[in-house]
Amino acid sequence: FYSPETVNSMAVWEIQIKKFKTKTFLGDVAYLTLTVPCCFCVTGDGNPKESSPFINSSAATNMDKSQQYDGNNMALFEEEMDTSPMVSSLLSTLANYSNLPTGSKEHEEAENNEEGSRPSKKPLGTLMGVYLPCIQNIFGVILFLRMTWMVGIGGVFGSFIIVFMCCSTTMLTAISMSAIATNGVVPAGGSYYMISRSLGPEFGGAVGICFYLGTTFAGAMYILGCIEILLIYIVPQAAIFKIEGLEGPEAEAALLNNMRVYGTIVLSFMALVVFVGVKYVNKLALVFLACVILSILSVYAGVIKTAIDPPVFPVCLLGNRTLLSKGYDVCAKVIEIDNETVTTKLWRSFCDSEYLNATCDEYFNNNNVTEIQGIPGVTSGILAENLFGNYLEKGMILEKRGLASDVDPDSPTTNSNRYVLADITSFFTLLVGIYFPSVTGIMAGSNRSGDLRDAQKSIPIGTIAAISTTSTVYMSCVVLFGACIEGVVLRDKFGEGVSGNLVIGTLAWPSPWVIVFGSFFSTCGAGLQSLTGAPRLLQAISRDGIIPFLRIFGHGKANGEPTWALLLTASICEIGIIIASLDAVAPILSMFFLMCYMFVNLACALQTLLRTPNWRPRFKFYHWALSFLGMSLCLSLMFMCSWYYAIVAMGIATCIYKYIEFYRAEKEWGDGIRGISLSAARFALMRLEEGPPHTKNWRPQILVLVSMDAEQNIEQPRLLSLTNQLKAGKGLTIVGTCVQGTFLDNYTDAHKADQSLRKLMETEKVKGFTQVVISSNLRDGTSHLIQVGGLGGLKHNTVMVSWPRNWKQPECHQEFRNFIEVVRETTIASIALLVPKNISSYPSNGERFTEGHIDVWWVVHDGGMLMLLPFLLRQHKVWRKCKMRIFTVAQMDDNSIQMKKDLLTFLYHLRIDAVVEVVEMHDGDISAYTYEKTLIMEQRSQILKQMHLTKNEMEREVQLSHSKNVSTPTSPTSPTSPAAPAGGAVARPDNKGAEKEKSLLTTDVRRMHTAMRLNEVITKKSKEAKLVLLNMPGPPKNRVGEENYMEFLEVLTEGLNRVLLVRGGGREVITIYS
């Protein structure tokens, strides 16, 4: 029911939409949506396009587009109304842009299809949108479970260095991230989006997967921390594998098994909560954040309280060794009860009976039992004792410094199970790996960019403020823990010497349970956040389509929840749960986070150094040197934490990089790697301008001239097969063709020809460039290609053109003339020329020769092209099994034996393996067949000439020929003699012309004789060769004998299947020197 005008206007709009989808001038944007009359809506293809010109653009409905240009002011631009929007409409689309949170493409589609409007979510500011989420993600399980132990083992000084180094790394990374995040909109994917759009799909995919794995293992670490708090500090009796009564490895194995069982249960529960709905996780986020803040405040309150009223928190020592709290009831060997000396539980632990005369442990007899305060307070001066590290081997007893101990160095340690022992061997780099996860989480703000009121302002301020806050807390905690808590208590990882209490909890005020429950709920919340964020990150990577085998994980529920990605995340997280040790999992996720941060710094440094026009961050406090320093710190920390984990992480990233590169992710994101390529290409081209390459660096840079049929398909596809087989030289390849016509009328044909060339190059695996020119005639077009192909110093030095097959046909007369002009132009330009004859018989790239020869007929020296080409061909699998033979021609005066010897020496110095044979050609009489062949050739040339005369010229030629026949009949007996006068009475009218004709004919006979003799020898020796390479004679200087030149080449190669005619470029291309 639409009018024809309406239907036509819709068709026009559809065409323009297709045009819009190929333009780019606003950078990385989302969908193009044009609303047309009568409820028709034309959208994109369903995939986000980085090159769409508008952001959620919407044209006016019920209004012809020309009305936007109403008025005299816009009349000048009426012709461009279909391709260029008005500034007002463009600004309107920008102002109405709304970005959605990470992984919410379905939400966007649902919102576009929604009939009714719903109230929009209130945008977040810096505090709620960036600062607090970063605080929640940075503070975590390491602070509560391992910070005190790290201070005790590494000392205040060593721990402070670790904290400062890690916090400096994240601060420098935050500066780089702020620059990238404020250089435009950061949609779905957060940090992955920033890296991939800055470094390209290969780096983006590799680092994105590493960041995903880091987030997933972080979830495992938080779950293990949660279980550790539950089973050790809250309800130890809930353990399935009982630890009571077990010692050493058995107790350790039981603890790890408990962690595995409960960890799997908690992981399943958390995955179910995330699957049911993220909204429940988000609602609990504030509760978990409150637990973290409350726990930290209670620690500071406890520190202040120790200065006023230190708590009574005794630790029992035997000599200088820390005793297990479960091994004694009273910190004494004996006690007085009713004036009677009674032994204690501690006595019974070291003696064979409860009586005073019992036999006891030697160390127990020689040392006294001492009770010290575990938390002497911030004013006690214990800081000096805790200043330096005390690294322990696994199984070593925790000992207090400065306390006397009487021990026999020769006697073995007995009853070691009564003391607090080190559970792992500790060293500085181990502490770095365990601690670093506590400073991750700095990208929580950038991942929420879609919810922020002003992301470009909030992300830098909120992230840097959060890192400053957490760094201050960490550094102050290192100093305060060392100043308040006794060293043996700090080194007691699980609180075995302080009645199983959480060490940091002993410092908290008003109660240790504040820290215990606060840390428990905060680790639960962090685990849920990891299980929520990791699947969305994987979904963003999958939907980018750069890793084909991950595409299934881009699908999800109708509301966009990534179900399959959540399943994979839970499975990978279970690997961390099976490892079961918090200290073993922490370095793994440290590797992945450090690699991600390293590439964020690299991205910022590259963009800054390349100075791309689009690099205009609003955040100005960055510098490439800071980014390189951050990158160097990340790389150093990776190998400090664990060199073998670092190598594994890099191996994973490299495999993903090569996988994406192999499948050639066709993504143009304006990334920095592409910018590096452009800068490097420009630098290399400028260097090439400094002079011609040395002979050692010479390689064939081939311009392949192909012809197209009426459908713009290539007529000689095997030319590209041969080009591919010659590419062992790794040189430049340009495939060029010419389209006849004018640029305005034939641009579409040229574009179609270009696409055909690219498609065939991809099929034949030829890496190079295409060049299509439009010219009024093919001769000029080919000449233009030879003249202007390449760029600067990177120009072709070799031209490959196919032999004109049907050159003898009258309709192909111009074709062979064009061919000869190519020969002349390459000669003038000092460019080598390759002419494959019978190109259709050449092997494809899939064929293999299992035997045979490549024969080189070296008649004249061409700079070494004839030697180099077979060597390059034999590098390809098609020709690899073929042997190389070199034939050279000796004249009567040459010493053939010496020639062969010299040639073998020459080949030896060239490092080329070949069989050498010298063929002697004696001077012989010119046969009658040669004369006959030459005469036929001359007659044919005359016929071809006459075919191009006008009608009047042809009539005059006939009359002139008739008069000549009457006056001067020609004797047929001798084709070389001029026409004799009849009876000797009548002379020729032009004696000079006759002499010239005689000279030309004599020259042609000699050339025909040479061609036939060479062909006879070549056919005899190389009839069965897989390929014959032969010097190509030069064209005639005058244009009279062009047909004869073609005939000579035809005779020279007659009877040979595959011939490659080679003409050198006038310079040496191969050398004997290293």
PDB file of N, CA, C and O in Angstrom, residues 594-618:
ATOM      1  N   LEU A 594      49.793  -9.758  36.451  1.00  0.00           N
ATOM      2  CA  LEU A 594      50.982  -8.997  36.091  1.00  0.00           C
ATOM      3  C   LEU A 594      51.137  -8.890  34.580  1.00  0.00           C
ATOM      4  O   LEU A 594      51.542  -7.841  34.059  1.00  0.00           O
ATOM      5  N   MET A 595      50.802  -9.964  33.870  1.00  0.00           N
ATOM      6  CA  MET A 595      50.892  -9.902  32.417  1.00  0.00           C
ATOM      7  C   MET A 595      49.888  -8.902  31.858  1.00  0.00           C
ATOM      8  O   MET A 595      50.194  -8.128  30.940  1.00  0.00           O
ATOM      9  N   CYS A 596      48.686  -8.907  32.421  1.00  0.00           N
ATOM     10  CA  CYS A 596      47.678  -7.942  31.978  1.00  0.00           C
ATOM     11  C   CYS A 596      48.143  -6.518  32.239  1.00  0.00           C
ATOM     12  O   CYS A 596      48.066  -5.654  31.351  1.00  0.00           O
ATOM     13  N   TYR A 597      48.649  -6.254  33.444  1.00  0.00           N
ATOM     14  CA  TYR A 597      49.112  -4.902  33.779  1.00  0.00           C
ATOM     15  C   TYR A 597      50.301  -4.493  32.910  1.00  0.00           C
ATOM     16  O   TYR A 597      50.436  -3.329  32.523  1.00  0.00           O
ATOM     17  N   MET A 598      51.160  -5.456  32.599  1.00  0.00           N
ATOM     18  CA  MET A 598      52.317  -5.162  31.756  1.00  0.00           C
ATOM     19  C   MET A 598      51.864  -4.651  30.385  1.00  0.00           C
ATOM     20  O   MET A 598      52.410  -3.684  29.851  1.00  0.00           O
ATOM     21  N   PHE A 599      50.835  -5.271  29.834  1.00  0.00           N
ATOM     22  CA  PHE A 599      50.387  -4.871  28.505  1.00  0.00           C
ATOM     23  C   PHE A 599      49.566  -3.585  28.542  1.00  0.00           C
ATOM     24  O   PHE A 599      49.498  -2.866  27.538  1.00  0.00           O
ATOM     25  N   VAL A 600      48.937  -3.286  29.674  1.00  0.00           N
ATOM     26  CA  VAL A 600      48.296  -1.971  29.800  1.00  0.00           C
ATOM     27  C   VAL A 600      49.355  -0.873  29.729  1.00  0.00           C
ATOM     28  O   VAL A 600      49.194   0.140  29.017  1.00  0.00           O
ATOM     29  N   ASN A 601      50.452  -1.061  30.442  1.00  0.00           N
ATOM     30  CA  ASN A 601      51.549  -0.089  30.381  1.00  0.00           C
ATOM     31  C   ASN A 601      52.158  -0.011  28.994  1.00  0.00           C
ATOM     32  O   ASN A 601      52.486   1.077  28.499  1.00  0.00           O
ATOM     33  N   LEU A 602      52.314  -1.161  28.352  1.00  0.00           N
ATOM     34  CA  LEU A 602      52.867  -1.177  26.999  1.00  0.00           C
ATOM     35  C   LEU A 602      51.959  -0.429  26.032  1.00  0.00           C
ATOM     36  O   LEU A 602      52.433   0.333  25.175  1.00  0.00           O
ATOM     37  N   ALA A 603      50.656  -0.630  26.179  1.00  0.00           N
ATOM     38  CA  ALA A 603      49.715   0.046  25.291  1.00  0.00           C
ATOM     39  C   ALA A 603      49.822   1.563  25.424  1.00  0.00           C
ATOM     40  O   ALA A 603      49.854   2.296  24.426  1.00  0.00           O
ATOM     41  N   CYS A 604      49.893   2.035  26.660  1.00  0.00           N
ATOM     42  CA  CYS A 604      49.997   3.478  26.882  1.00  0.00           C
ATOM     43  C   CYS A 604      51.315   4.021  26.337  1.00  0.00           C
ATOM     44  O   CYS A 604      51.347   5.080  25.689  1.00  0.00           O
ATOM     45  N   ALA A 605      52.408   3.304  26.578  1.00  0.00           N
ATOM     46  CA  ALA A 605      53.711   3.765  26.097  1.00  0.00           C
ATOM     47  C   ALA A 605      53.744   3.833  24.577  1.00  0.00           C
ATOM     48  O   ALA A 605      54.249   4.802  23.996  1.00  0.00           O
ATOM     49  N   LEU A 606      53.200   2.807  23.928  1.00  0.00           N
ATOM     50  CA  LEU A 606      53.206   2.799  22.462  1.00  0.00           C
ATOM     51  C   LEU A 606      52.383   3.943  21.892  1.00  0.00           C
ATOM     52  O   LEU A 606      52.811   4.639  20.958  1.00  0.00           O
ATOM     53  N   GLN A 607      51.193   4.120  22.443  1.00  0.00           N
ATOM     54  CA  GLN A 607      50.335   5.187  21.927  1.00  0.00           C
ATOM     55  C   GLN A 607      51.001   6.544  22.125  1.00  0.00           C
ATOM     56  O   GLN A 607      50.894   7.426  21.272  1.00  0.00           O
ATOM     57  N   THR A 608      51.690   6.713  23.249  1.00  0.00           N
ATOM     58  CA  THR A 608      52.346   7.997  23.504  1.00  0.00           C
ATOM     59  C   THR A 608      53.511   8.225  22.553  1.00  0.00           C
ATOM     60  O   THR A 608      53.667   9.317  21.993  1.00  0.00           O
ATOM     61  N   LEU A 609      54.334   7.201  22.369  1.00  0.00           N
ATOM     62  CA  LEU A 609      55.507   7.350  21.515  1.00  0.00           C
ATOM     63  C   LEU A 609      55.131   7.476  20.040  1.00  0.00           C
ATOM     64  O   LEU A 609      55.791   8.192  19.285  1.00  0.00           O
ATOM     65  N   LEU A 610      54.070   6.774  19.620  1.00  0.00           N
ATOM     66  CA  LEU A 610      53.672   6.841  18.217  1.00  0.00           C
ATOM     67  C   LEU A 610      52.985   8.162  17.869  1.00  0.00           C
ATOM     68  O   LEU A 610      52.939   8.546  16.706  1.00  0.00           O
ATOM     69  N   ARG A 611      52.417   8.805  18.905  1.00  0.00           N
ATOM     70  CA  ARG A 611      51.752  10.093  18.716  1.00  0.00           C
ATOM     71  C   ARG A 611      50.695  10.030  17.626  1.00  0.00           C
ATOM     72  O   ARG A 611      50.647  10.866  16.712  1.00  0.00           O
ATOM     73  N   THR A 612      49.869   9.016  17.692  1.00  0.00           N
ATOM     74  CA  THR A 612      48.788   8.903  16.722  1.00  0.00           C
ATOM     75  C   THR A 612      47.806  10.050  16.913  1.00  0.00           C
ATOM     76  O   THR A 612      47.581  10.516  18.040  1.00  0.00           O
ATOM     77  N   PRO A 613      47.222  10.541  15.835  1.00  0.00           N
ATOM     78  CA  PRO A 613      46.309  11.697  15.951  1.00  0.00           C
ATOM     79  C   PRO A 613      45.143  11.464  16.893  1.00  0.00           C
ATOM     80  O   PRO A 613      44.632  12.402  17.497  1.00  0.00           O
ATOM     81  N   ASN A 614      44.715  10.189  17.029  1.00  0.00           N
ATOM     82  CA  ASN A 614      43.560   9.910  17.876  1.00  0.00           C
ATOM     83  C   ASN A 614      43.933   9.786  19.354  1.00  0.00           C
ATOM     84  O   ASN A 614      43.064   9.586  20.192  1.00  0.00           O
ATOM     85  N   TRP A 615      45.215   9.881  19.675  1.00  0.00           N
ATOM     86  CA  TRP A 615      45.653   9.748  21.070  1.00  0.00           C
ATOM     87  C   TRP A 615      45.561  11.117  21.742  1.00  0.00           C
ATOM     88  O   TRP A 615      46.465  11.918  21.699  1.00  0.00           O
ATOM     89  N   ARG A 616      44.415  11.380  22.387  1.00  0.00           N
ATOM     90  CA  ARG A 616      44.157  12.654  23.056  1.00  0.00           C
ATOM     91  C   ARG A 616      43.500  12.414  24.409  1.00  0.00           C
ATOM     92  O   ARG A 616      42.339  12.787  24.623  1.00  0.00           O
ATOM     93  N   PRO A 617      44.188  11.767  25.359  1.00  0.00           N
ATOM     94  CA  PRO A 617      43.563  11.479  26.664  1.00  0.00           C
ATOM     95  C   PRO A 617      43.251  12.761  27.429  1.00  0.00           C
ATOM     96  O   PRO A 617      44.009  13.737  27.380  1.00  0.00           O
ATOM     97  N   ARG A 618      42.146  12.736  28.142  1.00  0.00           N
ATOM     98  CA  ARG A 618      41.818  13.861  29.022  1.00  0.00           C
ATOM     99  C   ARG A 618      42.712  13.849  30.262  1.00  0.00           C
ATOM    100  O   ARG A 618      42.968  14.890  30.843  1.00  0.00           O
TER     101      ARG A 618
END
